[in-house]
Tab-separated table of C-alpha atoms in Angstrom:
chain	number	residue	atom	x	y	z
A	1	UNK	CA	38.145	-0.197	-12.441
A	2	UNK	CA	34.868	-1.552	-13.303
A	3	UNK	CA	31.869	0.095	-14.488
A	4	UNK	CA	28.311	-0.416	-16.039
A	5	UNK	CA	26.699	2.362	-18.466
A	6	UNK	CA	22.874	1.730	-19.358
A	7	UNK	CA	20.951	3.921	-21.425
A	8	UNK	CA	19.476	6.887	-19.387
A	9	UNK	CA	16.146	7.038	-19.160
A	10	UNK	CA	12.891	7.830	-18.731
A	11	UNK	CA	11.905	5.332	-21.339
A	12	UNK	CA	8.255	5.892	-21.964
A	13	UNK	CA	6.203	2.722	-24.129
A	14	UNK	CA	2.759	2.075	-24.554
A	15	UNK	CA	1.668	-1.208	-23.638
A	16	UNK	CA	2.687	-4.403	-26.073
A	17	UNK	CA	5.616	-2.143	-27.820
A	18	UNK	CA	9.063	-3.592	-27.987
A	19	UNK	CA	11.544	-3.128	-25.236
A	20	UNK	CA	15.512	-2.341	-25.552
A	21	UNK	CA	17.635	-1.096	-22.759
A	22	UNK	CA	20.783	-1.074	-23.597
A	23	UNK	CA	23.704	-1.822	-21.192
A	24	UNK	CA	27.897	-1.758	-21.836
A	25	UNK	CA	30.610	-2.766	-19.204
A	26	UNK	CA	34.064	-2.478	-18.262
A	27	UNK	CA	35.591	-5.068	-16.063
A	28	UNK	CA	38.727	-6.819	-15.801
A	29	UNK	CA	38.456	-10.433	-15.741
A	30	UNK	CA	35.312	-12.490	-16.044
A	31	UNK	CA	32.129	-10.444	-14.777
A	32	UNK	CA	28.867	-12.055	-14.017
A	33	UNK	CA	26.082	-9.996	-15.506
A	34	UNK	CA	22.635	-9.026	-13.902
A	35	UNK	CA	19.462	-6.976	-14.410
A	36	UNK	CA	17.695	-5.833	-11.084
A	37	UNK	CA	13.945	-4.219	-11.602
A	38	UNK	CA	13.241	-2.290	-8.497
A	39	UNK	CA	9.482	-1.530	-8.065
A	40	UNK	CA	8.371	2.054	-6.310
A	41	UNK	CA	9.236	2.031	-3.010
A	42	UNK	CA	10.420	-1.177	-3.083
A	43	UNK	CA	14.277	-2.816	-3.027
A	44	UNK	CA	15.233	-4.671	-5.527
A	45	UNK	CA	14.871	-7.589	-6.959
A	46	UNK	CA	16.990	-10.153	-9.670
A	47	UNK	CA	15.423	-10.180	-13.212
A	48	UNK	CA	17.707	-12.363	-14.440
A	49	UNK	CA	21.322	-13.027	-15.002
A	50	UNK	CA	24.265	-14.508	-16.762
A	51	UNK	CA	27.866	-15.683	-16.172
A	52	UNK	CA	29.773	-16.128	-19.243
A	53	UNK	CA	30.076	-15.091	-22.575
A	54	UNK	CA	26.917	-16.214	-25.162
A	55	UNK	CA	25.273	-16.810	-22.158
A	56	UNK	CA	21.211	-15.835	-22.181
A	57	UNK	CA	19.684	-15.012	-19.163
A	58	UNK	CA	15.483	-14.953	-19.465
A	59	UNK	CA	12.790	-14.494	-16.926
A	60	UNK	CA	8.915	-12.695	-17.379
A	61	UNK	CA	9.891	-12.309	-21.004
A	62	UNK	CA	12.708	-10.303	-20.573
A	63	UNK	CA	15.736	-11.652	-21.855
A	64	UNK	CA	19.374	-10.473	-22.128
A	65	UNK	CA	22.554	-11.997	-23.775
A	66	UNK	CA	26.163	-11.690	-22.286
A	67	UNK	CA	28.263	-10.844	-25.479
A	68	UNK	CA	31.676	-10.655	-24.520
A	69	UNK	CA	33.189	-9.443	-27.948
A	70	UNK	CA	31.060	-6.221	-27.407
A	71	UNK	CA	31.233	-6.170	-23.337
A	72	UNK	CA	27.070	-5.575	-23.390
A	73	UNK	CA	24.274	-7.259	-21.783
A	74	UNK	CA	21.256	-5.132	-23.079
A	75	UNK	CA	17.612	-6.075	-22.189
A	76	UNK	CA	14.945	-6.861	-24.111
A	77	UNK	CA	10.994	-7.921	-23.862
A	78	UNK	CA	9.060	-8.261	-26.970
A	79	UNK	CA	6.224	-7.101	-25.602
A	80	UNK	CA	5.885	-4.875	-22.594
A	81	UNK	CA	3.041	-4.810	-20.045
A	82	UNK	CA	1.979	-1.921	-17.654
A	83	UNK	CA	3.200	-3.933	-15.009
A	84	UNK	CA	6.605	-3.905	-16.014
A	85	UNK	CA	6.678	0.061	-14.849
A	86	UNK	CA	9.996	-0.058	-12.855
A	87	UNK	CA	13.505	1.364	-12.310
A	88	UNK	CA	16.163	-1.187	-14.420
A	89	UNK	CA	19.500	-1.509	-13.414
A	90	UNK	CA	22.051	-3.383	-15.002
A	91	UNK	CA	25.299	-4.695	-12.942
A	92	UNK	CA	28.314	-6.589	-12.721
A	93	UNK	CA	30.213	-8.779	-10.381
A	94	UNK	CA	33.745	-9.651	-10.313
A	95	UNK	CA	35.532	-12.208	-8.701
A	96	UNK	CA	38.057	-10.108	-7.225
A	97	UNK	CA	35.686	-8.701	-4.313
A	98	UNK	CA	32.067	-9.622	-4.764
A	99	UNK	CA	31.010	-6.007	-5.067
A	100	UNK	CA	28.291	-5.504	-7.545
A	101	UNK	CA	28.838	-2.175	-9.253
A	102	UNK	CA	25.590	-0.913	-10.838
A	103	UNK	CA	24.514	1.136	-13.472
A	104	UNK	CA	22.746	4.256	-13.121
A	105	UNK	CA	19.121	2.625	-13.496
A	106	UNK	CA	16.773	3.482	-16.269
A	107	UNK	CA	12.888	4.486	-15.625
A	108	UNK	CA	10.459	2.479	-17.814
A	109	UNK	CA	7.349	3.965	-17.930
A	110	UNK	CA	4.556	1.909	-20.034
A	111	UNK	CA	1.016	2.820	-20.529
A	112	UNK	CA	-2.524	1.598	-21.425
B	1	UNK	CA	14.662	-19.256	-1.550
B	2	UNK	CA	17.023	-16.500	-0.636
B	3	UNK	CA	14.547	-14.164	1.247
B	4	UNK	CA	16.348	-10.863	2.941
B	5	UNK	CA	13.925	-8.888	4.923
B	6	UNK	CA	14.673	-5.680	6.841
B	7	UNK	CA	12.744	-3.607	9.588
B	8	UNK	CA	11.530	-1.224	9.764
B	9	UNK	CA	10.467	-0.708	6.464
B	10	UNK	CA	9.897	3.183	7.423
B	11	UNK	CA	10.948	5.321	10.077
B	12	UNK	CA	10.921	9.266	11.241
B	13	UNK	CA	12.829	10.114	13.994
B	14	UNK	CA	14.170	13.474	14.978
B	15	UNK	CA	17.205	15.391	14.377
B	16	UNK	CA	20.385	14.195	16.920
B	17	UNK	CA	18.561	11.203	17.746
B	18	UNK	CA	20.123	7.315	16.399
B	19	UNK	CA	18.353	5.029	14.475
B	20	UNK	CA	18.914	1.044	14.293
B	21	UNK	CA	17.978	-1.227	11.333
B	22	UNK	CA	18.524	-4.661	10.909
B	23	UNK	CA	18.748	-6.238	7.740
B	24	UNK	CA	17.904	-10.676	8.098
B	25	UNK	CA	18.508	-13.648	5.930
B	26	UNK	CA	15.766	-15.817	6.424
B	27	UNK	CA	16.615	-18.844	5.189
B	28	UNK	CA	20.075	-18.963	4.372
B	29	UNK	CA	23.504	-17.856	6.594
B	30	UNK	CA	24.687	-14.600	4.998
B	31	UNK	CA	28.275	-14.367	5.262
B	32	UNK	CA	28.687	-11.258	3.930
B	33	UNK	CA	26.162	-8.664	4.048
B	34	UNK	CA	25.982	-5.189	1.960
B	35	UNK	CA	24.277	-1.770	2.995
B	36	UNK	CA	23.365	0.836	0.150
B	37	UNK	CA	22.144	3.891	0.313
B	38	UNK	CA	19.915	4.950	-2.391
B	39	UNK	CA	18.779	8.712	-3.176
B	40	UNK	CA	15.236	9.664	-4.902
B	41	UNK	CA	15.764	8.842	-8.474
B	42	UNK	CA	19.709	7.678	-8.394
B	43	UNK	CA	21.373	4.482	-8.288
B	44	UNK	CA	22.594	2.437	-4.924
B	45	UNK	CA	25.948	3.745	-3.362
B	46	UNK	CA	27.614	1.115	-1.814
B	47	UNK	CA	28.420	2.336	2.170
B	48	UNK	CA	29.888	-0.989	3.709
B	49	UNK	CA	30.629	-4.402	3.691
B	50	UNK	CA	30.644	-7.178	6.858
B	51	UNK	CA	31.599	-10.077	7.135
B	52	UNK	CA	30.204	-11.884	10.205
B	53	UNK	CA	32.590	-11.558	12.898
B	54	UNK	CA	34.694	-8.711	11.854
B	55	UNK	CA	34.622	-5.287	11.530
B	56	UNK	CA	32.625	-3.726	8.502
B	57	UNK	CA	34.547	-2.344	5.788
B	58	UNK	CA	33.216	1.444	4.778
B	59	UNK	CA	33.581	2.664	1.173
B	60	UNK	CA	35.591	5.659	0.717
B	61	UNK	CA	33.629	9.064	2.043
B	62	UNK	CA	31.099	7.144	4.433
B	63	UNK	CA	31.661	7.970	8.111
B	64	UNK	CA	32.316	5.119	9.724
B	65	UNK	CA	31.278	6.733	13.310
B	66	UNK	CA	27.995	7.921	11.572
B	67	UNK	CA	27.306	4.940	10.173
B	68	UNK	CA	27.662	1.725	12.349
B	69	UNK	CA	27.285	-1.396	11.361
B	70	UNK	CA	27.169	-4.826	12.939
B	71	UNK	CA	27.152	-8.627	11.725
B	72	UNK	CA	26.944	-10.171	15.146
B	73	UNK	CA	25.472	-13.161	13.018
B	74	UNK	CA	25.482	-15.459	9.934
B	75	UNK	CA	21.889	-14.033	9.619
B	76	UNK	CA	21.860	-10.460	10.917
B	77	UNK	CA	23.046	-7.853	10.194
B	78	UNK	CA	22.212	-4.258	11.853
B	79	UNK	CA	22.865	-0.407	10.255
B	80	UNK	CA	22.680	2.569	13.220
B	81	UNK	CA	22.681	6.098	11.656
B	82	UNK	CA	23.757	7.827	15.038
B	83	UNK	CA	23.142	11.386	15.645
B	84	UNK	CA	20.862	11.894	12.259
B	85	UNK	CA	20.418	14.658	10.489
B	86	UNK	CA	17.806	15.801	7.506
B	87	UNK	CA	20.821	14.841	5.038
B	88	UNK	CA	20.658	11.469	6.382
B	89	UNK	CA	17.218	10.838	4.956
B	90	UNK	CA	17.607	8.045	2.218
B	91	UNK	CA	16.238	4.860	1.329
B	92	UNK	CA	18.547	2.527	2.535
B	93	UNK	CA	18.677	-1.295	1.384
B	94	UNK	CA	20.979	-4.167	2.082
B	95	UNK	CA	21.700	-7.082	0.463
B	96	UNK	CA	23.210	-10.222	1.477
B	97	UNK	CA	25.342	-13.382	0.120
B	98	UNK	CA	25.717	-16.459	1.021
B	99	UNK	CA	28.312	-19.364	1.366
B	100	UNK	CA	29.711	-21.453	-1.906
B	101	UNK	CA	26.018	-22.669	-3.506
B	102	UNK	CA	24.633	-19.449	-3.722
B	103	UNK	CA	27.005	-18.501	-6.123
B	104	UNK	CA	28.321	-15.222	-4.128
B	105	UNK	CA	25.001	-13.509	-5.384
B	106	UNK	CA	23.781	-10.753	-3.623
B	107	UNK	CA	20.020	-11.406	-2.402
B	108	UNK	CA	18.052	-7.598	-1.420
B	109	UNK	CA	15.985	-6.371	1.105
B	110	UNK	CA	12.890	-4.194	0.513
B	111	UNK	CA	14.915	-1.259	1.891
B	112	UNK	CA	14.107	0.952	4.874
B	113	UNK	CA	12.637	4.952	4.018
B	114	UNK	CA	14.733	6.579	6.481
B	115	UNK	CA	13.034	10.322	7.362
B	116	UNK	CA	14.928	12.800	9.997
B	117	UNK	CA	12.839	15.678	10.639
């Protein structure tokens, strides 16, 4: 079956540090990848995405690359803000039923 | 583009009492629409899946009678917790995608903070 491991968390930055989160799949066939940030109290929304291999997906600075040969799609931001203080998951989609199975979500904390 | 809302945002009701939410697509007809449930400080469980017209489809281990849901619509889509207890109290979002165009993404709500006191 399909599955999505991201780093656990709580990640904890000051503000203009460098950001990895790191995120590894299992899927059969051809997965679309995704980031969601989810805000506190809030649902959640697309960060960015990508749906084949090399692919980059970028938005706000954070930008993640689909590499097949390592099944990963791990986020990065060169330089985080204290508005980027959020719950990250990382998911997948497949083809096969349009269910998005999610990672476990990792809490970045950044601060002044 | 893409805009799901849901209401209410928040709710307490009492124990044994039901609860309705509806989950909308604004401006695009959802044909399938998702409901999660999310617990403080874990990831989304996926309950159920609709497709307008037809009955939902329930993930293993959610009670379907608990739990009903209805996609009367291409655009609405509504969650009843019936007979709620305290262990019912969640956050729970949906999500919703659209026809060929939208790429079978799934667009989210802002989520409803169920309480059952």
């Amino acid at each position: 079956g399909n599955s999505v491991t991201q780093m656990e968390g709580p990640v904890t930055l000051s503000e203009e540090a460098f950001l990895t989160i790191n995120c590894t799949y299992t899927a059969t066939g051809y997965p679309s990848l995704f980031w969601y940030v989810q805000y506190p109290g809030e649902g959640l929304q697309l960060l960015l995405k990508a749906t084949k291999a090399d692919d980059k997906g970028s938005n706000k600075g954070f930008e993640a690359t689909y590499r097949k040969e390592t099944t990963s799609f791990h986020l990065e931001k060169g330089s985080v803000q204290v508005s980027d203080s959020a719950v990250y998951f990382c998911a997948l989609l497949t083809g096969s039923n349009y269910k998005l199975t999610f990672g476990k979500g990792t809490l970045l904390t950044v601060n002044p | 583009g893409a805009v799901v809302s849901q209401h209410p945002s928040w709710v307490i009701c009492k124990s044994g009492t039901s609860v309705k939410i509806e989950c909308r697509s604004l401006d695009f007809q959802a044909t399938t629409m998702f409901w999660y449930r999310q617990f403080p400080k874990q990831s989304l469980m996926l309950m159920a899946t609709s497709n307008e017209g037809s009955k939902a489809t329930y993930e293993q281990g959610v009670e379907k009678d608990k739990f009903l849901i209805n996609h009367a619509s291409l655009t609405l889509s509504t969650l009843t917790v019936t007979s709620a207890h305290p262990e019912d109290s969640s956050f729970y979002i949906c999500s919703a995608s659209g026809r060929e165009g939208l790429g079978y993404e799934q667009y989210f709500g802002p989520g409803t903070r169920l309480t059952v006191t």
